mmCIF file of C-alpha atoms in Angstrom:
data_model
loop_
_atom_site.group_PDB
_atom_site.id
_atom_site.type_symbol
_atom_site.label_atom_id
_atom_site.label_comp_id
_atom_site.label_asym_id
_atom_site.label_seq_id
_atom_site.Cartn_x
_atom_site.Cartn_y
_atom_site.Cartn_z
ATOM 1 C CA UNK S 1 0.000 0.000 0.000
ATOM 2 C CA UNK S 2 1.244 3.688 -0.859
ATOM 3 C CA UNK S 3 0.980 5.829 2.067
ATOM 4 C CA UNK S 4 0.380 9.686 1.507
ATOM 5 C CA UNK S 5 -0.697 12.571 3.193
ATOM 6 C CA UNK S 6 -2.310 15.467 1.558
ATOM 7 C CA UNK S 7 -3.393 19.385 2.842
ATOM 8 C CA UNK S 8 -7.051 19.923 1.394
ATOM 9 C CA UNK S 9 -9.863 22.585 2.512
ATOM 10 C CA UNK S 10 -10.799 21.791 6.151
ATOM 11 C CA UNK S 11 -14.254 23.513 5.556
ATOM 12 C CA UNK S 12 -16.739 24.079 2.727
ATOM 13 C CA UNK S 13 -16.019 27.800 2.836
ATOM 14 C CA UNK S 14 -13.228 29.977 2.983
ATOM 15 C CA UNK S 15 -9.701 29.191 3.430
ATOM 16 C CA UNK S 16 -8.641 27.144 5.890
ATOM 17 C CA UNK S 17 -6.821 23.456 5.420
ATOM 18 C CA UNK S 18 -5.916 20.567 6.796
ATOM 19 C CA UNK S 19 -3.440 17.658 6.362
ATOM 20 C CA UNK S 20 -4.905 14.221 6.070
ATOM 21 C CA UNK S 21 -2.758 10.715 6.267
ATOM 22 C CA UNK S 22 -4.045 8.553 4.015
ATOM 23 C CA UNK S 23 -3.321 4.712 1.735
ATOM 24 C CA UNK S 24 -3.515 3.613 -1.675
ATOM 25 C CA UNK S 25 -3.619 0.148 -3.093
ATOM 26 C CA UNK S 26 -6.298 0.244 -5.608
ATOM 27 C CA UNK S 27 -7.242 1.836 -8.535
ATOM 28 C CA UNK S 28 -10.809 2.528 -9.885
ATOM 29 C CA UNK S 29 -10.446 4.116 -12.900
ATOM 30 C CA UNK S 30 -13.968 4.128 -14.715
ATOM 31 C CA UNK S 31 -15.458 7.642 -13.035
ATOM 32 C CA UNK S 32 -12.499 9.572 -14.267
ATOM 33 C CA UNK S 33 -12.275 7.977 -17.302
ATOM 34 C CA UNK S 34 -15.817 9.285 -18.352
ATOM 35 C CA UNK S 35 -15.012 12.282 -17.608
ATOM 36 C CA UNK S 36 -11.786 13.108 -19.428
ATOM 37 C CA UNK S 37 -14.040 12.570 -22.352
ATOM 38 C CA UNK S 38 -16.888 15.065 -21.487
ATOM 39 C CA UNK S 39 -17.947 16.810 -24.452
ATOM 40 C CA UNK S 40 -19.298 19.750 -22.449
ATOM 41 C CA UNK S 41 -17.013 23.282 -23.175
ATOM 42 C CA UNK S 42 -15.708 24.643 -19.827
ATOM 43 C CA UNK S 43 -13.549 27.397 -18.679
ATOM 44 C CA UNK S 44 -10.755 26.597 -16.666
ATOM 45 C CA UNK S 45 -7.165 29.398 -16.264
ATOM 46 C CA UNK S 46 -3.931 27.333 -16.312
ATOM 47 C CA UNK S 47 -0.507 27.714 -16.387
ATOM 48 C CA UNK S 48 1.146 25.888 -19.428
ATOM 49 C CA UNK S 49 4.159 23.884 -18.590
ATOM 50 C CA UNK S 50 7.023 24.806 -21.558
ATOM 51 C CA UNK S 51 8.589 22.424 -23.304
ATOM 52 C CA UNK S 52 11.271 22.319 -21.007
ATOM 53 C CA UNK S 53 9.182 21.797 -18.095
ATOM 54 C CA UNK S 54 7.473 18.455 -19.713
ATOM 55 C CA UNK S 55 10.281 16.718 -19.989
ATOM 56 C CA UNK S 56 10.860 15.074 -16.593
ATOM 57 C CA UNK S 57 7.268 14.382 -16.623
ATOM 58 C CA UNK S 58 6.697 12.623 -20.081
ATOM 59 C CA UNK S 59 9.814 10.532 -18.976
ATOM 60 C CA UNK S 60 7.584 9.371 -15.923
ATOM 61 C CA UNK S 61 4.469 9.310 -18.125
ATOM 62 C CA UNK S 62 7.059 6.820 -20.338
ATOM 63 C CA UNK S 63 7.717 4.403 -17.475
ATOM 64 C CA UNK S 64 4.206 4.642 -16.576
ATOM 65 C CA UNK S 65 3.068 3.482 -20.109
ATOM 66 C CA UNK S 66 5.716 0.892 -20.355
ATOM 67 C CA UNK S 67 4.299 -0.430 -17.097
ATOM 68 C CA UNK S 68 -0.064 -0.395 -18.099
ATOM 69 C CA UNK S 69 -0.488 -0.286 -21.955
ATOM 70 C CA UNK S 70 -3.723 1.484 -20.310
ATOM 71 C CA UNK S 71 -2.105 4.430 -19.362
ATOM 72 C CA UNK S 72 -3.051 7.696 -21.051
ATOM 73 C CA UNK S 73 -0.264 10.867 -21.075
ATOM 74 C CA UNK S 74 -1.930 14.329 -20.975
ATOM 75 C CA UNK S 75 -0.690 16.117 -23.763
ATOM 76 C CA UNK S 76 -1.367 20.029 -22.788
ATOM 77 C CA UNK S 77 0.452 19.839 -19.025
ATOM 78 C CA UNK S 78 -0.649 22.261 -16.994
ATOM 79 C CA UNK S 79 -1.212 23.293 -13.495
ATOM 80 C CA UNK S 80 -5.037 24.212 -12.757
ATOM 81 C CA UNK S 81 -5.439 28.106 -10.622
ATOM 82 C CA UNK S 82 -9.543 27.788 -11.436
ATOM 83 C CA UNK S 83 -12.048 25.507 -13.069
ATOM 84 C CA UNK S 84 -14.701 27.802 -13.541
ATOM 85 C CA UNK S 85 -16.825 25.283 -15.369
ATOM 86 C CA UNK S 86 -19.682 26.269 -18.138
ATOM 87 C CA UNK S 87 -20.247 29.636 -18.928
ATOM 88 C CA UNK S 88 -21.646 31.456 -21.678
ATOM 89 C CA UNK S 89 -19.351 34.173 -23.691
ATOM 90 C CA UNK S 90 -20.655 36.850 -21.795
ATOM 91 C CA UNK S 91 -20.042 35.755 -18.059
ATOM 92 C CA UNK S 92 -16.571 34.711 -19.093
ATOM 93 C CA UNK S 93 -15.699 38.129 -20.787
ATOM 94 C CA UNK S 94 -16.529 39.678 -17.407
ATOM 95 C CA UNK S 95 -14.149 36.862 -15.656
ATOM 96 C CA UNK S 96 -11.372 37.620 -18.744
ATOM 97 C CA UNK S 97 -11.664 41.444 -17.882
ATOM 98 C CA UNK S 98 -11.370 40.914 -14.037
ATOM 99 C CA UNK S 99 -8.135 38.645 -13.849
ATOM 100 C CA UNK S 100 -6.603 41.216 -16.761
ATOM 101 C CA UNK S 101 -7.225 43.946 -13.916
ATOM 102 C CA UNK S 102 -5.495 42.245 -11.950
ATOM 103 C CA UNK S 103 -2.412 40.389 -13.172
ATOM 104 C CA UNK S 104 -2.086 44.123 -14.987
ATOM 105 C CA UNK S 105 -1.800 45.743 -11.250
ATOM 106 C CA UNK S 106 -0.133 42.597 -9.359
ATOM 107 C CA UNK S 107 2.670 41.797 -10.993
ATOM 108 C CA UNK S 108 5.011 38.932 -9.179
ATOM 109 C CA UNK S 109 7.401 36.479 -9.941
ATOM 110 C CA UNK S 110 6.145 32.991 -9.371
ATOM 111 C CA UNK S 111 7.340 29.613 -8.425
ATOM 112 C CA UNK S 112 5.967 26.215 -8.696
ATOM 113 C CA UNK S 113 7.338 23.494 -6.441
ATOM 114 C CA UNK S 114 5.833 19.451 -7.332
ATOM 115 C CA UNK S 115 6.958 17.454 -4.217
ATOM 116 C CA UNK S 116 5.888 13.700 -5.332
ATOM 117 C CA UNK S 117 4.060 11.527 -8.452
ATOM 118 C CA UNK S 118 1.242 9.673 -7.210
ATOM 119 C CA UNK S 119 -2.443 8.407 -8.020
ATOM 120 C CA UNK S 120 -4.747 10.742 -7.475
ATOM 121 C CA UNK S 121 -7.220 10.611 -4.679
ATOM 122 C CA UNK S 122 -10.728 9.408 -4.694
ATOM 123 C CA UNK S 123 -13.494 11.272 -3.227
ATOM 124 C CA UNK S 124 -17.122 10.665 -1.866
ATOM 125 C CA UNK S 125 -19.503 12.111 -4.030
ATOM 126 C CA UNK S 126 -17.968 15.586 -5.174
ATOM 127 C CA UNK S 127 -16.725 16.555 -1.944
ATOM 128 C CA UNK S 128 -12.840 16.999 -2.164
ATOM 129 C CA UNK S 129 -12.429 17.546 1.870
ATOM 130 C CA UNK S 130 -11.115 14.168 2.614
ATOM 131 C CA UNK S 131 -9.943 11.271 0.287
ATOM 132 C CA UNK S 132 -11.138 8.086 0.763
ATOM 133 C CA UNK S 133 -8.472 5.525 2.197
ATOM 134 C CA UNK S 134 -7.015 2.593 -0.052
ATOM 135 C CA UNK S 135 -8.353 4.108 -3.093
ATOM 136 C CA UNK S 136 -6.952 6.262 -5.985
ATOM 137 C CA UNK S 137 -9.340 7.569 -8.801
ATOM 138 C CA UNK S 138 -7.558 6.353 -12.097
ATOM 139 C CA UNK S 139 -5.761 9.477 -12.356
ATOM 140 C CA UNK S 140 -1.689 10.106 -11.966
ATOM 141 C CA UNK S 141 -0.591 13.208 -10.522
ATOM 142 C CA UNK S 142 2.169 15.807 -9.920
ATOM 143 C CA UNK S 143 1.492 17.008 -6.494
ATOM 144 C CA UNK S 144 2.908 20.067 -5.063
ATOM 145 C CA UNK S 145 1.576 20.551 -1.108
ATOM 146 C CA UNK S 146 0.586 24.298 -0.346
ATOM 147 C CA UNK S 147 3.176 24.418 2.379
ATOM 148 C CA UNK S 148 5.775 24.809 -0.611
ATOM 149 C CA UNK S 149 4.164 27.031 -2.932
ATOM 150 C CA UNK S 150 3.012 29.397 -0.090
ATOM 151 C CA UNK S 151 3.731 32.550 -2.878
ATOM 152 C CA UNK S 152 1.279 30.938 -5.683
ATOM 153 C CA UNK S 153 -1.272 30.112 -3.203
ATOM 154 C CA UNK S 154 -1.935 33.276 -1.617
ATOM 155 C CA UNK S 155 -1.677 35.050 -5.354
ATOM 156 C CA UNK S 156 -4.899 32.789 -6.365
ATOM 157 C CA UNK S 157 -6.428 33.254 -2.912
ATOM 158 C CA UNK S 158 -6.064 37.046 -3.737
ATOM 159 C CA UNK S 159 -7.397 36.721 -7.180
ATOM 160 C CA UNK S 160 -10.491 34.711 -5.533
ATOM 161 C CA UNK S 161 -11.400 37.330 -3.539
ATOM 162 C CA UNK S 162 -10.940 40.228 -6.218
ATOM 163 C CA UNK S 163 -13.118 38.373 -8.702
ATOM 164 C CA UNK S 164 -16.010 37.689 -5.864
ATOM 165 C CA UNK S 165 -15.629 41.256 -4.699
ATOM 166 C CA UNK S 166 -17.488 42.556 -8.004
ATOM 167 C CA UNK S 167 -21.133 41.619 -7.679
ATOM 168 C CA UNK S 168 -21.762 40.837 -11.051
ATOM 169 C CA UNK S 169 -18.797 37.733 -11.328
ATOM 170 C CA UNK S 170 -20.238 36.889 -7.188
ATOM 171 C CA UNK S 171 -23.775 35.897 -8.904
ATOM 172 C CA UNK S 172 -22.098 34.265 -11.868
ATOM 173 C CA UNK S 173 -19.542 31.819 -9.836
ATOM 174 C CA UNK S 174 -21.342 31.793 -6.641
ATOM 175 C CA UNK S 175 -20.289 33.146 -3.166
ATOM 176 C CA UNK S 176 -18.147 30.123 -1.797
ATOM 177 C CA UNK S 177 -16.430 29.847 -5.078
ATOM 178 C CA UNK S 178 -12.739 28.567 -4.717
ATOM 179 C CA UNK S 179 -10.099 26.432 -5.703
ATOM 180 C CA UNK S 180 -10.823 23.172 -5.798
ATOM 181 C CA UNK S 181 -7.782 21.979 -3.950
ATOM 182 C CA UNK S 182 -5.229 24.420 -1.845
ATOM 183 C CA UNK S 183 -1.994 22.334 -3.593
ATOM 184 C CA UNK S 184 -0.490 22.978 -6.542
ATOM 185 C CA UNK S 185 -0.944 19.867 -9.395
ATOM 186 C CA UNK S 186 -0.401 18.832 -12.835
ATOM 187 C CA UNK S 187 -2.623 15.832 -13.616
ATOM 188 C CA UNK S 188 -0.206 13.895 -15.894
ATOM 189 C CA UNK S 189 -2.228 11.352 -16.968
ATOM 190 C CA UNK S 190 -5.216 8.496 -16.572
ATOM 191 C CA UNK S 191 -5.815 5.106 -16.759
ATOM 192 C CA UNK S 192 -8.203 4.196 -19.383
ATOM 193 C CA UNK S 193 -9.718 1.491 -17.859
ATOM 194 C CA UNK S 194 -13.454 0.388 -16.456
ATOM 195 C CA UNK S 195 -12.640 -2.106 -14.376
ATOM 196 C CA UNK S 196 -10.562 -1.556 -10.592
ATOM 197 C CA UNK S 197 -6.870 -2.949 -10.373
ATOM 198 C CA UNK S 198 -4.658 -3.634 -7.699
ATOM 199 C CA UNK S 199 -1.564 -2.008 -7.385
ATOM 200 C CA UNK S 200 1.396 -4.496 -8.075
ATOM 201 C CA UNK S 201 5.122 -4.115 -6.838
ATOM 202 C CA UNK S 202 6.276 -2.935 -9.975
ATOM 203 C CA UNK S 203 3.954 0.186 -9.889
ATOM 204 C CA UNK S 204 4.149 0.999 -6.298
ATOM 205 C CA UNK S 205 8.140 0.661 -6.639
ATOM 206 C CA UNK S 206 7.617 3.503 -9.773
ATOM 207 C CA UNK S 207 5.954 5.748 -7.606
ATOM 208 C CA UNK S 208 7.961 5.199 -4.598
ATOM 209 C CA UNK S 209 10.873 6.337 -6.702
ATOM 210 C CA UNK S 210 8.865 10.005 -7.103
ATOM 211 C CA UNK S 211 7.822 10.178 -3.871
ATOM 212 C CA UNK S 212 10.265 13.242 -3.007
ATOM 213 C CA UNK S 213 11.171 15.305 -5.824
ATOM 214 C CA UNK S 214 14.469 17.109 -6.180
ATOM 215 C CA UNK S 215 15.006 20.601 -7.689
ATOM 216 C CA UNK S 216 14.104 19.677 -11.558
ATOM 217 C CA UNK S 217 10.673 19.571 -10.558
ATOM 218 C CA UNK S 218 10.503 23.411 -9.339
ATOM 219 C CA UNK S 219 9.855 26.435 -12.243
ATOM 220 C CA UNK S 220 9.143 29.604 -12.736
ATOM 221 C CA UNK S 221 5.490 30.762 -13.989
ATOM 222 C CA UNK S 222 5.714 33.789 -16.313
ATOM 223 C CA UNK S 223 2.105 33.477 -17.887
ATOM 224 C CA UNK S 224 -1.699 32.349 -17.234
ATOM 225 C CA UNK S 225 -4.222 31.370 -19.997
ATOM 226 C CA UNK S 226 -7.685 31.628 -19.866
ATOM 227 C CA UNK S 227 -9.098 28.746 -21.768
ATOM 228 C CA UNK S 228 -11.966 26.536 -23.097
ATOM 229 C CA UNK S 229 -11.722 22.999 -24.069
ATOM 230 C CA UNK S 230 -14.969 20.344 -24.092
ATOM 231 C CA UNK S 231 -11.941 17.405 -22.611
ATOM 232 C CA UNK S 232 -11.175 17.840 -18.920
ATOM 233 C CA UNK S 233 -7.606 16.804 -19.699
ATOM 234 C CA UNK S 234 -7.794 20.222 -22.007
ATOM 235 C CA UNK S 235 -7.241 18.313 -25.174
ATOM 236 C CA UNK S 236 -7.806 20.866 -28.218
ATOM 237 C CA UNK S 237 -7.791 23.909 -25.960
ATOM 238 C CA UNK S 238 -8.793 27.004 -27.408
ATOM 239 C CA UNK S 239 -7.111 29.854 -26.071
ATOM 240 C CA UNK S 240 -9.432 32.862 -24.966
ATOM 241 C CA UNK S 241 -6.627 35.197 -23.163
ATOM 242 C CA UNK S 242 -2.702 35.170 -21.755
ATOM 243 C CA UNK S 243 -2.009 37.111 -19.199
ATOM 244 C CA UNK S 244 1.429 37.947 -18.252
ATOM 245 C CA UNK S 245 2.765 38.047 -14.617
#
């Protein structure tokens, strides 16, 4: 069994997190699987890893291939600031002009630290406060714990609160609107399976080898986009804005 731990939101609302210890020894792939595929457009802001900053992953996302013929590699890395979900043109103009405001008067220098690869945690219903033990979702991550990317959290914490402080973008993403997690991650893949499998020793010695990271997983973060793609893995984005730090 892979042992983890992972900060998430300790509430509903606001800000405030806590650390859970948790295990992983099976996958169930076939909820996350579906939804990679969704054909429904949504609008999500990223950061775009460079070329560069693929390369240690894809050689992970190799190994991981080699292992499960099953395994599907993300094209379009990225790590998520907001899925903001369906909107029509209009609501997400007003979004587009609010987080130009204020990348335009906020300008910083910004550093992403991934800690570990592992499977990504499986939730009750569509609650992300605590994962459920023993189980991953089908997903494989690049996990970066809030702790160590104190300077990008509390940038997207501000830029919550400035969006939700104009009344217009309050009604149109609601008033508990947040991130959905407090880390930093790059979701570098999926297994395309339906069925559950069991973790064997050759997997759980791959991801025991990325449990702690060294310095080639840290980078710099010198743009946002504002984007809209009907795949939750953002295959075929189409770009509605950059915005430069």
């Amino acid at each position: 069994m892979l042992k983890y731990s992972e900060t998430s939101w300790k509430h509903e609302t606001g800000f405030d997190i806590q650390k859970y210890r948790f295990t992983i020894g099976t996958i169930s792939p076939s909820k996350v699987s579906r939804e990679q595929q969704t054909k429904i457009e949504k609008i999500s802001l990223v950061a775009f890893l460079s070329e560069d900053q693929k390369k240690p992953f894809i050689k992970i996302c190799r190994r991981l291939k080699q292992n499960n013929k099953h395994f599907y590699q993300n094209k379009n890395l990225h790590a998520t600031l907001f899925g903001f979900g369906p909107k029509s043109k209009q609501d997400y103009q007003a979004i587009k002009r609010k987080i130009y405001l204020f990348t335009k008067s906020r300008k910083v220098t910004l550093t992403i630290k991934i800690d570990s690869i592992r499977p990504g945690s499986a939730y009750n219903g569509n609650s992300t406060l605590k994962p459920i033990d023993g189980l991953g979702n089908g997903t494989v991550i690049a996990i970066g714990d809030v702790s160590h990317n104190i300077e990008f959290s509390n940038y997207v914490n501000s830029l919550t609160k400035y969006l939700l402080n104009n009344k217009n973008i309050k009604s149109i993403l609601g008033k508990n609107f947040r991130r959905k997690f407090p880390n930093v991650w790059i979701t570098l893949g999926y297994y395309n399976k339906k069925d559950n499998f069991k973790i064997d020793t050759v997997l759980e010695d791959i991801f025991k080898q990325y449990k702690r990271l060294d310095k080639d997983f840290s980078f710099p973060v010198f743009e946002i986009s504002l984007v809209k793609s009907k795949y939750k893995n953002l295959k075929y984005p189409k770009l509605i804005q950059k915005f430069q730090l």
